[in-house]
Coordinates of C-alpha atoms and ligand atoms in Angstrom, one line a residue:
M1285 CA 93.2 122.8 27.0
H1286 CA 95.2 126.0 27.0
K1287 CA 94.6 127.8 30.2
R1288 CA 94.5 131.6 30.3
R1289 CA 94.8 133.8 33.3
L1290 CA 91.5 135.0 34.7
L1291 CA 92.6 138.6 34.3
W1292 CA 93.0 138.1 30.6
Q1293 CA 89.6 136.4 30.4
L1294 CA 87.9 139.2 32.3
F1295 CA 89.7 142.3 31.0
P1296 CA 89.1 142.0 27.2
V1297 CA 85.4 141.2 27.8
Y1298 CA 85.0 144.3 30.0
L1299 CA 86.9 146.4 27.5
L1300 CA 85.0 145.2 24.5
T1301 CA 81.7 145.7 26.2
M1302 CA 82.6 149.2 27.1
L1303 CA 83.9 150.0 23.7
L1304 CA 80.8 148.6 21.9
T1305 CA 78.6 150.5 24.3
L1306 CA 80.5 153.7 23.6
L1307 CA 80.5 153.2 19.9
A1308 CA 76.8 152.4 19.8
A1309 CA 76.2 155.5 21.9
G1310 CA 78.4 157.6 19.6
W1311 CA 76.8 156.2 16.5
Y1312 CA 73.3 156.7 17.8
G1313 CA 74.1 160.1 19.1
S1314 CA 75.6 161.3 15.8
R1315 CA 72.6 159.9 13.9
T1316 CA 70.2 161.6 16.1
L1317 CA 72.2 164.8 15.8
K1318 CA 72.2 164.5 12.0
E1319 CA 68.5 164.0 12.0
F1320 CA 68.0 166.8 14.4
Y1321 CA 70.3 169.0 12.2
Y1322 CA 68.5 168.1 9.0
E1323 CA 65.1 168.7 10.6
K1324 CA 66.3 172.0 12.0
T1325 CA 67.8 173.0 8.6
G1326 CA 64.7 171.9 6.8
G1327 CA 62.6 173.9 9.2
N1328 CA 64.9 176.9 8.7
L1329 CA 64.7 176.6 4.9
M1330 CA 61.0 176.3 5.2
S1331 CA 60.6 179.4 7.4
R1332 CA 62.9 181.4 5.0
A1333 CA 60.7 180.3 2.1
R1334 CA 57.6 181.3 4.0
L1335 CA 59.2 184.7 4.8
L1336 CA 59.8 185.4 1.1
E1337 CA 56.6 183.7 -0.1
E1338 CA 54.6 186.9 0.0
E1339 CA 57.1 189.1 -1.9
I1340 CA 57.9 186.6 -4.6
T1341 CA 54.2 185.7 -5.1
R1342 CA 53.5 189.4 -5.6
Q1343 CA 56.3 189.7 -8.2
L1344 CA 55.1 186.6 -10.0
A1345 CA 51.6 187.9 -10.1
K1346 CA 52.8 191.0 -11.8
G1347 CA 53.5 188.9 -14.9
E1348 CA 56.2 188.5 -17.4
D1349 CA 59.1 190.5 -16.1
Y1350 CA 61.1 187.8 -14.5
H1351 CA 64.3 189.8 -14.3
R1352 CA 63.1 191.5 -11.2
I1353 CA 62.5 188.1 -9.7
D1354 CA 66.0 187.0 -10.5
D1355 CA 67.4 190.2 -9.0
L1356 CA 65.3 189.8 -5.9
C1357 CA 66.6 186.3 -5.5
E1358 CA 70.2 187.5 -5.8
R1359 CA 69.6 190.3 -3.4
L1360 CA 67.8 188.3 -0.7
G1361 CA 69.9 185.0 -1.1
G1362 CA 73.3 186.5 -0.4
P1363 CA 72.7 187.9 3.1
A1364 CA 70.6 184.9 4.1
S1365 CA 73.4 182.4 3.0
T1366 CA 70.7 180.6 1.2
R1367 CA 70.2 179.8 -2.4
L1368 CA 66.9 180.9 -3.6
T1369 CA 65.3 179.6 -6.8
V1370 CA 61.9 180.5 -8.3
I1371 CA 60.4 178.0 -10.8
L1372 CA 57.3 178.3 -12.8
P1373 CA 54.8 175.3 -12.6
N1374 CA 56.1 174.2 -16.1
G1375 CA 59.6 173.8 -14.6
R1376 CA 61.1 176.9 -16.1
V1377 CA 63.6 178.6 -13.7
V1378 CA 62.8 182.3 -13.5
G1379 CA 65.1 183.4 -10.6
D1380 CA 68.1 182.0 -8.9
S1381 CA 70.5 183.5 -6.4
E1382 CA 73.6 181.7 -7.6
K1383 CA 73.3 181.4 -11.3
P1384 CA 71.7 183.3 -14.2
A1385 CA 68.1 181.9 -14.4
D1386 CA 68.0 181.7 -18.2
E1387 CA 71.0 179.4 -18.2
M1388 CA 69.4 176.9 -16.0
E1389 CA 67.5 173.8 -17.3
N1390 CA 64.0 172.8 -16.7
H1391 CA 63.4 171.8 -13.1
A1392 CA 60.0 170.2 -13.4
D1393 CA 61.5 166.7 -12.7
R1394 CA 63.1 167.8 -9.4
P1395 CA 61.6 165.8 -6.5
E1396 CA 61.1 168.8 -4.2
I1397 CA 59.3 170.7 -7.0
I1398 CA 57.1 167.7 -7.8
A1399 CA 56.3 167.5 -4.0
A1400 CA 55.6 171.2 -3.7
L1401 CA 53.3 171.2 -6.8
A1402 CA 51.5 168.2 -5.3
G1403 CA 50.9 170.3 -2.2
T1404 CA 53.1 168.2 0.1
P1405 CA 56.3 170.1 0.4
H1406 CA 59.2 168.3 2.2
P1407 CA 62.9 168.7 2.3
S1408 CA 65.1 166.6 0.0
V1409 CA 68.9 166.1 0.0
R1410 CA 70.7 165.4 -3.3
P1411 CA 73.5 166.6 -5.4
S1412 CA 72.7 169.7 -7.3
D1413 CA 72.8 169.3 -11.0
T1414 CA 73.6 172.9 -11.4
L1415 CA 76.2 173.4 -8.8
G1416 CA 77.4 169.7 -8.6
I1417 CA 77.4 169.6 -4.7
D1418 CA 75.1 168.0 -2.2
M1419 CA 72.3 170.3 -1.3
M1420 CA 69.2 170.3 0.9
Y1421 CA 66.2 171.6 -0.9
V1422 CA 62.8 172.8 0.5
A1423 CA 60.2 174.0 -2.0
I1424 CA 56.8 175.6 -1.4
P1425 CA 54.1 176.4 -3.9
L1426 CA 53.4 180.1 -4.5
E1427 CA 49.6 180.5 -4.8
R1428 CA 47.3 183.4 -5.5
D1429 CA 43.5 183.1 -5.6
G1430 CA 43.8 179.3 -5.6
R1431 CA 46.1 179.3 -8.6
V1432 CA 49.7 178.0 -8.4
L1433 CA 51.9 180.7 -9.9
G1434 CA 55.2 179.0 -9.2
V1435 CA 57.4 177.3 -6.7
L1436 CA 59.9 178.9 -4.3
R1437 CA 62.8 176.8 -3.5
T1438 CA 65.3 177.5 -0.7
S1439 CA 68.5 175.4 -0.4
V1440 CA 71.7 175.2 1.5
P1441 CA 74.7 173.1 0.7
V1442 CA 74.7 170.0 2.9
M1443 CA 78.5 170.3 2.9
S1444 CA 78.1 172.7 5.7
I1445 CA 75.8 170.4 7.6
E1446 CA 78.2 167.5 7.1
G1447 CA 81.0 169.7 8.1
S1448 CA 79.3 170.6 11.4
L1449 CA 78.3 167.0 11.9
R1450 CA 81.9 165.8 11.2
A1451 CA 83.2 168.3 13.8
V1452 CA 80.6 166.9 16.3
R1453 CA 81.6 163.4 15.3
W1454 CA 85.2 164.1 16.0
Q1455 CA 84.4 165.5 19.4
V1456 CA 82.2 162.5 20.1
A1457 CA 85.1 160.2 18.9
G1458 CA 87.6 162.0 21.2
G1459 CA 85.2 161.6 24.0
V1460 CA 84.8 157.9 23.2
L1461 CA 88.6 157.5 23.2
V1462 CA 89.0 159.2 26.5
V1463 CA 86.2 157.3 28.0
A1464 CA 87.6 154.1 26.5
I1465 CA 91.0 154.7 28.1
L1466 CA 89.3 155.5 31.4
A1467 CA 87.1 152.4 31.0
A1468 CA 90.2 150.3 30.2
V1469 CA 92.0 151.5 33.3
A1470 CA 88.9 151.0 35.4
S1471 CA 88.2 147.5 34.0
W1472 CA 91.9 146.6 34.5
F1473 CA 91.6 147.6 38.2
L1474 CA 88.3 145.9 38.5
A1475 CA 89.6 142.7 37.0
R1476 CA 92.7 142.9 39.3
R1477 CA 90.4 143.4 42.3
I1478 CA 88.7 140.1 41.5
T1479 CA 91.8 138.2 40.5
Q1480 CA 94.2 139.4 43.2
P1481 CA 92.4 137.7 46.1
L1482 CA 92.3 134.5 44.0
E1483 CA 96.1 134.8 43.4
Q1484 CA 96.5 135.1 47.2
L1485 CA 94.3 132.1 47.8
K1486 CA 96.4 130.2 45.2
R1487 CA 99.7 131.1 46.9
G1488 CA 98.2 130.1 50.3
A1489 CA 97.0 126.8 48.9
E1490 CA 100.4 126.1 47.5
Q1491 CA 101.9 126.8 50.9
F1492 CA 99.4 124.3 52.4
A1493 CA 100.4 121.8 49.8
R1494 CA 104.0 122.2 50.9
G1495 CA 102.9 121.2 54.4
D1496 CA 103.0 124.7 56.0
F1497 CA 99.8 124.8 57.8
S1498 CA 100.7 127.6 60.1
H1499 CA 100.0 130.0 57.2
R1500 CA 96.6 131.7 57.3
L1501 CA 94.8 133.0 54.2
P1502 CA 93.7 136.7 54.3
T1503 CA 89.9 137.0 54.3
G1504 CA 89.7 139.8 51.7
D1505 CA 86.8 142.2 51.4
S1506 CA 84.3 140.2 49.3
V1507 CA 81.9 137.8 50.9
E1508 CA 82.6 135.0 48.4
V1509 CA 86.4 135.2 48.8
A1510 CA 86.1 135.5 52.6
A1511 CA 83.9 132.4 52.7
L1512 CA 86.4 130.5 50.5
S1513 CA 89.5 131.5 52.4
E1514 CA 87.7 130.8 55.7
T1515 CA 86.8 127.3 54.5
M1516 CA 90.4 126.7 53.2
N1517 CA 91.8 127.9 56.6
Q1518 CA 89.5 125.5 58.4
M1519 CA 90.5 122.8 56.0
A1520 CA 94.2 123.5 56.7
A1521 CA 93.7 123.5 60.5
E1522 CA 91.8 120.2 60.2
L1523 CA 94.5 118.7 58.0
D1524 CA 97.2 120.0 60.4
A1525 CA 95.4 118.3 63.3
R1526 CA 94.9 115.1 61.4
L1527 CA 98.5 115.0 60.3
R1528 CA 99.7 115.6 63.8
T1529 CA 97.5 112.8 65.0
V1530 CA 98.8 110.5 62.3
I1531 CA 102.4 111.4 63.1
R1532 CA 101.8 110.9 66.8
Q1533 CA 100.2 107.6 66.3
R1534 CA 103.0 106.5 64.0
N1535 CA 105.5 107.6 66.6
E1536 CA 103.7 105.7 69.3
V1537 CA 103.5 102.6 67.1
E1538 CA 107.2 102.9 66.4
A1539 CA 108.1 103.5 70.0
V1540 CA 106.1 100.4 71.0
L1541 CA 107.7 98.3 68.2
S1542 CA 111.2 99.5 69.0
S1543 CA 110.8 98.9 72.7
M1544 CA 109.6 95.4 72.3
V1545 CA 111.8 92.6 73.3
E1546 CA 110.1 90.3 70.8
G1547 CA 111.0 90.6 67.2
V1548 CA 108.2 91.7 64.8
V1549 CA 108.3 91.2 61.1
A1550 CA 105.3 92.1 58.9
V1551 CA 105.3 91.3 55.1
D1552 CA 102.7 92.2 52.5
Q1553 CA 101.0 89.8 50.0
R1554 CA 104.1 90.1 47.7
H1555 CA 106.4 89.1 50.5
R1556 CA 107.8 92.6 50.9
V1557 CA 108.7 93.8 54.4
I1558 CA 106.2 96.3 55.8
T1559 CA 107.7 96.4 59.3
L1560 CA 110.8 95.1 61.0
N1561 CA 111.5 96.2 64.5
Q1562 CA 114.9 96.6 66.0
A1563 CA 114.6 93.4 68.1
G1564 CA 113.5 91.5 64.9
A1565 CA 116.5 92.9 63.0
R1566 CA 118.8 91.9 65.9
L1567 CA 117.4 88.4 66.3
L1568 CA 117.5 87.7 62.5
T1569 CA 120.8 89.6 62.0
A1570 CA 119.1 91.7 59.3
N1571 CA 119.7 95.4 58.5
F1572 CA 117.0 97.4 60.2
E1573 CA 117.6 100.5 58.2
T1574 CA 117.2 99.0 54.7
A1575 CA 114.7 96.2 55.3
R1576 CA 111.5 98.1 54.7
G1577 CA 110.1 97.6 51.2
R1578 CA 112.6 94.8 50.2
S1579 CA 111.5 91.2 49.8
L1580 CA 111.7 89.0 52.9
E1581 CA 114.0 86.5 51.0
E1582 CA 116.5 89.3 50.5
V1583 CA 116.3 90.5 54.1
V1584 CA 116.3 87.2 56.0
R1585 CA 118.0 84.2 54.6
N1586 CA 116.3 81.6 56.8
P1587 CA 114.4 78.9 55.0
R1588 CA 112.4 77.9 58.2
L1589 CA 111.1 81.5 58.6
L1590 CA 110.3 81.8 54.9
A1591 CA 108.5 78.4 55.1
L1592 CA 106.5 79.6 58.1
V1593 CA 105.4 82.8 56.3
E1594 CA 104.5 80.6 53.2
S1595 CA 102.3 78.3 55.3
V1596 CA 100.5 81.2 56.9
F1597 CA 99.8 82.5 53.4
S1598 CA 98.5 79.1 52.3
E1599 CA 96.7 78.0 55.4
K1600 CA 95.3 81.4 56.4
E1601 CA 95.7 80.6 60.1
A1602 CA 98.2 81.0 62.8
V1603 CA 101.3 78.9 62.5
E1604 CA 104.1 78.3 65.1
D1605 CA 107.6 77.0 64.7
E1606 CA 111.0 77.0 66.3
I1607 CA 113.8 78.4 64.3
V1608 CA 117.4 77.6 65.1
L1609 CA 120.1 80.1 64.0
Y1610 CA 123.9 79.5 64.1
D1611 CA 125.6 82.9 64.0
P1612 CA 127.9 81.5 65.3
D1613 CA 126.3 80.6 68.6
E1614 CA 123.3 78.4 68.6
R1615 CA 120.2 80.5 69.1
Y1616 CA 116.6 79.4 69.4
L1617 CA 113.7 81.6 68.2
H1618 CA 110.1 80.7 68.8
A1619 CA 108.2 82.2 65.8
Q1620 CA 104.4 82.8 65.7
G1621 CA 103.0 83.7 62.3
T1622 CA 99.5 85.1 61.9
V1623 CA 97.5 86.6 59.0
L1624 CA 97.9 90.4 59.0
R1625 CA 94.5 92.0 58.6
D1626 CA 93.6 95.5 57.5
M1627 CA 91.3 97.2 60.0
E1628 CA 90.4 100.1 57.6
P1629 CA 87.7 101.2 57.2
P1630 CA 86.5 100.5 60.8
G1631 CA 83.6 98.1 60.8
A1632 CA 84.3 96.6 57.4
R1633 CA 85.2 93.0 56.9
P1634 CA 88.9 92.9 57.6
G1635 CA 90.9 92.1 54.5
E1636 CA 94.1 90.1 54.5
I1637 CA 97.1 92.2 53.6
G1638 CA 100.0 90.0 54.6
V1639 CA 101.6 88.0 57.4
L1640 CA 102.8 89.1 60.8
V1641 CA 105.6 87.1 62.5
V1642 CA 106.4 87.6 66.2
L1643 CA 109.8 86.1 67.3
H1644 CA 110.7 85.3 70.9
D1645 CA 114.3 84.5 71.8
V1646 CA 114.0 81.3 73.7
T1647 CA 117.7 80.4 73.7
Q1648 CA 117.9 81.0 77.5
L1649 CA 114.8 78.9 78.1
R1650 CA 116.2 76.0 75.9
R1651 CA 119.5 76.3 77.7
L1652 CA 117.9 76.1 81.1
E1653 CA 115.8 73.2 80.0
R1654 CA 118.9 71.4 78.8
V1655 CA 120.7 72.3 82.1
R1656 CA 117.8 70.9 84.0
R1657 CA 117.6 67.8 81.9
D1658 CA 121.4 67.3 82.3
F1659 CA 121.1 68.0 86.0
V1660 CA 118.5 65.3 86.5
A1661 CA 120.6 62.9 84.5
N1662 CA 123.7 63.9 86.3
V1663 CA 122.1 63.6 89.8
S1664 CA 120.8 60.2 88.9
H1665 CA 124.2 59.2 87.6
E1666 CA 126.0 60.6 90.5
L1667 CA 123.8 58.9 93.0
R1668 CA 123.8 55.6 91.2
T1669 CA 127.6 55.2 91.3
P1670 CA 127.9 55.0 95.1
I1671 CA 124.6 53.2 95.5
T1672 CA 125.7 50.5 93.0
S1673 CA 128.9 50.2 94.8
I1674 CA 127.2 49.9 98.2
K1675 CA 124.7 47.4 96.9
G1676 CA 127.5 45.3 95.4
F1677 CA 129.5 45.2 98.6
V1678 CA 126.4 44.5 100.8
E1679 CA 125.5 41.6 98.5
T1680 CA 129.0 40.3 98.6
L1681 CA 128.9 40.5 102.4
L1682 CA 125.5 38.7 102.5
D1683 CA 126.8 36.1 100.1
G1684 CA 129.3 35.0 102.7
A1685 CA 132.1 37.6 102.8
L1686 CA 130.8 38.5 106.3
Q1687 CA 132.3 35.2 107.4
Q1688 CA 135.8 36.5 106.5
P1689 CA 136.4 39.2 109.0
D1690 CA 139.3 40.9 107.0
D1691 CA 137.2 41.2 103.8
A1692 CA 134.1 42.2 105.8
V1693 CA 136.0 45.1 107.4
R1694 CA 137.5 46.3 104.1
F1695 CA 134.1 46.0 102.3
L1696 CA 132.2 47.8 105.1
S1697 CA 134.8 50.6 105.1
I1698 CA 134.2 51.0 101.3
V1699 CA 130.5 51.0 102.0
A1700 CA 131.1 53.7 104.7
I1701 CA 133.1 55.8 102.1
Q1702 CA 130.4 55.5 99.5
T1703 CA 127.8 56.4 102.1
D1704 CA 129.9 59.5 102.9
R1705 CA 130.0 60.3 99.3
L1706 CA 126.2 59.9 99.0
N1707 CA 125.9 62.1 102.0
A1708 CA 128.2 64.7 100.5
I1709 CA 126.3 64.8 97.2
I1710 CA 123.0 65.1 99.1
E1711 CA 124.4 67.8 101.4
D1712 CA 125.7 69.8 98.4
L1713 CA 122.4 69.4 96.5
L1714 CA 120.5 70.6 99.6
T1715 CA 122.8 73.6 99.9
L1716 CA 122.3 74.4 96.3
S1717 CA 118.5 74.1 96.5
R1718 CA 118.5 76.3 99.6
L1719 CA 120.6 78.9 97.7
E1720 CA 118.4 78.7 94.7
Q1721 CA 115.3 79.6 96.6
D1722 CA 114.0 83.1 96.5
P1723 CA 117.0 85.4 97.2
Q1724 CA 114.6 87.8 98.8
R1725 CA 113.9 85.3 101.6
T1726 CA 114.4 86.8 105.0
D1727 CA 117.0 84.4 106.5
L1728 CA 119.6 85.7 104.0
T1729 CA 120.8 88.9 105.6
L1730 CA 123.8 90.8 104.3
E1731 CA 125.7 92.8 106.9
P1732 CA 129.1 94.5 107.1
G1733 CA 131.7 91.9 107.8
R1734 CA 135.5 91.9 108.0
I1735 CA 136.8 90.0 105.0
R1736 CA 140.1 89.0 106.7
E1737 CA 138.2 87.2 109.5
I1738 CA 136.1 85.3 106.9
L1739 CA 139.3 84.3 105.0
E1740 CA 141.0 83.2 108.2
S1741 CA 138.2 81.0 109.4
A1742 CA 137.8 79.4 105.9
V1743 CA 141.6 78.6 105.8
A1744 CA 141.2 77.1 109.3
V1745 CA 138.5 74.7 108.0
C1746 CA 140.8 73.5 105.3
E1747 CA 143.8 73.2 107.7
P1748 CA 143.8 69.3 108.0
A1749 CA 143.9 68.8 104.3
V1750 CA 146.6 71.5 103.9
T1751 CA 148.8 69.9 106.5
E1752 CA 148.3 66.5 105.0
K1753 CA 149.6 67.7 101.6
D1754 CA 152.3 69.7 103.2
L1755 CA 151.0 72.9 101.5
T1756 CA 151.5 76.5 102.6
I1757 CA 148.7 79.1 102.6
D1758 CA 149.7 82.7 102.1
L1759 CA 147.0 85.0 103.3
T1760 CA 147.1 88.7 102.3
C1761 CA 144.3 91.0 103.3
D1762 CA 143.9 94.4 104.9
P1763 CA 142.4 93.7 108.3
G1764 CA 140.1 96.8 107.9
L1765 CA 138.6 95.6 104.6
Q1766 CA 134.9 95.3 105.0
A1767 CA 132.0 94.3 102.8
N1768 CA 128.3 93.7 102.9
V1769 CA 128.2 89.9 103.3
N1770 CA 126.6 86.9 104.7
A1771 CA 129.7 85.7 106.6
A1772 CA 128.7 82.0 106.8
L1773 CA 127.9 81.7 103.1
L1774 CA 130.9 83.7 101.9
E1775 CA 133.1 81.4 104.2
Q1776 CA 131.5 78.4 102.5
A1777 CA 132.4 79.8 99.1
V1778 CA 136.0 80.4 100.1
V1779 CA 136.2 77.0 101.7
N1780 CA 135.1 75.4 98.4
L1781 CA 137.7 77.4 96.5
V1782 CA 140.5 76.7 98.9
G1783 CA 139.4 73.0 99.1
N1784 CA 139.7 72.8 95.3
A1785 CA 143.1 74.5 95.3
V1786 CA 144.3 72.0 97.9
K1787 CA 142.9 69.1 95.9
Y1788 CA 144.5 70.2 92.6
S1789 CA 147.8 71.4 94.0
D1790 CA 150.9 69.3 94.2
Q1791 CA 152.7 68.3 97.4
G1792 CA 154.5 71.3 99.0
Q1793 CA 153.1 74.0 96.8
T1794 CA 151.8 77.4 98.1
I1795 CA 148.2 78.6 97.8
H1796 CA 147.6 82.4 97.9
V1797 CA 144.5 83.7 99.5
E1798 CA 144.1 87.4 99.0
A1799 CA 141.5 90.2 99.2
E1800 CA 141.6 93.8 98.1
Q1801 CA 139.5 96.7 97.0
V1802 CA 140.1 97.4 93.3
P1803 CA 140.0 100.9 91.8
S1804 CA 136.4 100.2 90.4
G1805 CA 135.3 100.0 94.1
E1806 CA 134.6 96.2 94.0
I1807 CA 136.1 94.0 96.7
V1808 CA 137.8 91.0 95.1
L1809 CA 138.8 87.8 97.0
R1810 CA 141.2 85.6 95.1
V1811 CA 142.4 82.0 95.7
R1812 CA 145.5 81.3 93.6
D1813 CA 147.2 78.0 93.2
H1814 CA 150.1 76.6 91.2
G1815 CA 148.5 73.3 90.5
C1816 CA 147.5 71.5 87.3
G1817 CA 145.4 74.4 85.9
I1818 CA 142.4 74.0 83.6
A1819 CA 142.3 73.9 79.8
R1820 CA 140.7 77.0 78.2
E1821 CA 137.7 75.1 76.7
H1822 CA 136.4 74.0 80.1
L1823 CA 136.4 77.5 81.7
P1824 CA 133.0 78.7 80.4
R1825 CA 131.2 75.7 81.9
L1826 CA 133.2 75.3 85.0
F1827 CA 130.6 76.8 87.3
E1828 CA 127.8 74.5 86.0
R1829 CA 126.6 71.8 88.3
F1830 CA 128.4 68.4 88.1
Y1831 CA 130.8 69.8 85.5
R1832 CA 134.1 68.3 86.0
V1833 CA 137.2 68.5 83.9
D1834 CA 138.4 65.0 85.0
K1835 CA 135.6 63.0 86.4
A1836 CA 137.6 60.1 87.7
R1837 CA 140.2 62.4 89.4
S1838 CA 137.5 64.5 90.9
R1839 CA 135.7 61.4 92.3
K1840 CA 138.9 60.0 93.6
L1841 CA 139.5 63.3 95.4
G1842 CA 136.0 63.1 96.9
G1843 CA 134.6 65.9 94.7
T1844 CA 130.9 66.1 93.9
G1845 CA 131.1 68.5 91.0
L1846 CA 128.8 70.9 92.8
G1847 CA 131.4 73.0 94.7
L1848 CA 131.8 75.7 92.1
A1849 CA 128.0 75.8 91.3
I1850 CA 127.5 76.5 95.0
V1851 CA 130.2 79.3 94.8
K1852 CA 128.4 80.8 91.9
H1853 CA 125.1 80.9 93.7
I1854 CA 126.6 82.3 96.8
M1855 CA 128.1 85.2 94.8
Q1856 CA 124.8 85.8 93.0
L1857 CA 123.1 86.1 96.4
H1858 CA 125.7 88.8 97.3
G1859 CA 125.0 90.7 94.1
G1860 CA 128.5 89.8 92.9
R1861 CA 130.0 87.1 90.6
A1862 CA 132.7 84.5 90.5
T1863 CA 135.3 84.3 87.7
V1864 CA 138.2 82.1 86.8
Q1865 CA 141.5 82.5 85.1
S1866 CA 143.7 79.4 84.4
E1867 CA 146.6 78.2 82.5
P1868 CA 147.2 74.4 82.2
G1869 CA 150.3 73.5 84.1
E1870 CA 150.6 77.0 85.6
G1871 CA 147.8 77.1 88.1
S1872 CA 144.4 78.8 88.5
I1873 CA 143.0 82.0 90.0
F1874 CA 139.5 81.9 91.2
S1875 CA 138.1 85.4 92.0
L1876 CA 135.0 86.4 94.0
H1877 CA 133.8 89.9 93.1
L1878 CA 131.7 91.7 95.8
P1879 CA 129.9 94.9 94.9
H1880 CA 130.9 98.3 96.6
P1881 CA 131.3 97.9 100.4
V1882 CA 129.1 99.9 102.8
E1883 CA 132.0 101.5 104.6
A1884 CA 135.4 102.5 103.7
S1885 CA 138.2 100.3 105.1
E1886 CA 139.4 101.2 108.6
P1887 CA 142.4 100.2 110.5
A1888 CA 142.0 97.2 112.9
Ligands
LIG877 P1 134.6 69.1 92.5 O1 133.8 68.7 93.6 O2 134.7 68.0 91.5 O3 135.8 69.8 92.8 P2 133.8 71.7 91.7 O4 132.6 72.2 91.2 O5 134.4 72.3 92.9 O6 133.7 70.1 91.8 O7 134.9 71.8 90.6 C1 134.6 71.5 89.3 C2 135.7 71.1 88.5 O8 136.6 72.2 88.3 C3 136.6 70.1 89.2 O9 136.2 68.8 88.9 C4 138.0 70.4 88.6 O10 138.1 69.6 87.4 C5 137.9 71.8 88.3 N1 138.7 72.6 89.3 C6 138.1 73.3 90.3 N2 139.1 74.0 91.0 C7 140.2 73.7 90.4 C8 141.6 74.1 90.6 N3 141.9 74.9 91.7 N4 142.6 73.6 89.8 C9 142.2 72.8 88.8 N5 141.0 72.4 88.5 C10 140.0 72.8 89.3

């Protein structure tokens, strides 16, 4: 439906009402005025007739000489501005102030004459047959001694009455016009006064709709508008508060989701992503920014995850699965899918709106499990080799070899070597398990120690092997260099590294043992050899337990495969780390990185 402005609805009605009222008042006024005028004129004519009644009756009574009557009419009518006519009961006109009486026709049929002769004189207005204009007539009977001698008629042209009335009407119309203009202006202002506050309310409401709740509507001066704007202001304040609460809650939820380590993916009934947090996007290598609203198939191309979501949809209960991703490293995700329920409205039976999947990255856990499994297998394997050997030789001895002294000595010395080997493995395992215990334990104390002293005593431990292989050890270290260390453990680590360098160096080579403070503040201890070196693919796993590049060679050299694992643990206890650089055929550099020392180096 076509809508009009309130102003244009109110204003014409006001205006029309006022105009009609004024017209009605004007019409009624002019009618009353006319009636009043007629009455007054009638009365006037009547009194004039009554004034002349006596004189005319006397003349009539004198008899036949009607000339005198005609003259009398002419004489009296002129000054009185009234037409006077005298008529005999038979209708014959015997005197008239305007026309010669004998030229006039019989007046017996004139209504005022009939009324006067009937004894009920009353004014009548009609066009004059004689003069041809509208006239008002009043006629009274002229009686003497109970006999009607004639009728005296007084009349005035109504033209003059109408003229006066018209003038009055024009004045009234002028007044109506002025009042109408004033009324129009007044009703315009009145309508504006009603519509203006409504306009303001409308503008305010539009501002609210745009989200600007700081705006307040003016209260205006009418009770109704004040109440309305008050209510709207309250509504705006309420909305503002609710909106803030909603935004705060959304921010909180988003903060929680984005701070979670677990990945969270929520999809609706149509498999479109409702929520995907940063961790989820990272774990699934999806685009966090664009995921929302798109279908899960598009966002995550993993059939296992899609199947999990599907089975939660179909089974309507929690489902767990492990998802393996290759991108390119192997990663394990533990996924838990549950039905996503709507908690709105509170108290109602929750409806199912989709599926929620929580993803935990269990790669580390799986890796550790594998390492542990491998470790147990390795330990068993490592222990079994010397034990099998010992058992074999002991059985051979028991089977009679004991009787041959040469063989017996050789076999027993092999048994002794294998026992040493067993012992070495067990020693190393014990060292490792000690190191693996809680690093906070009290017997591990770190205190400032001179690095050079530690390096020197480690080199001294390896002295026999060095001499045996005719190697040279080149030690470079500022005697003042200090670090926060557990001297015994750090020495053990250096011994392991120097021991390896000795084992894998060729006859007559030089091993460099150095320590320095690097610009980053770290203190770095290096053991550098020019031995066989290590192929690149082995480097990442070199510090794992029992990891050996060449098992046979390591065993032959009396290695347990645990030396570098022990080094790694010792460095961890120092809050540092161990690294390796190596080039096959060129040699290897093993570095121990210690965090910032407690004191700056000082001269010895
Ligand atoms: P092992 O007791 O066998 O030496 P480690 O844990 O000390 O065990 O060393 C692990 C493996 O790393 C060794 O078996 C060897 O293959 C390799 N390795 C360690 N140090 C060196 C080195 N200086 N040069 C070449 N290979 C080395």
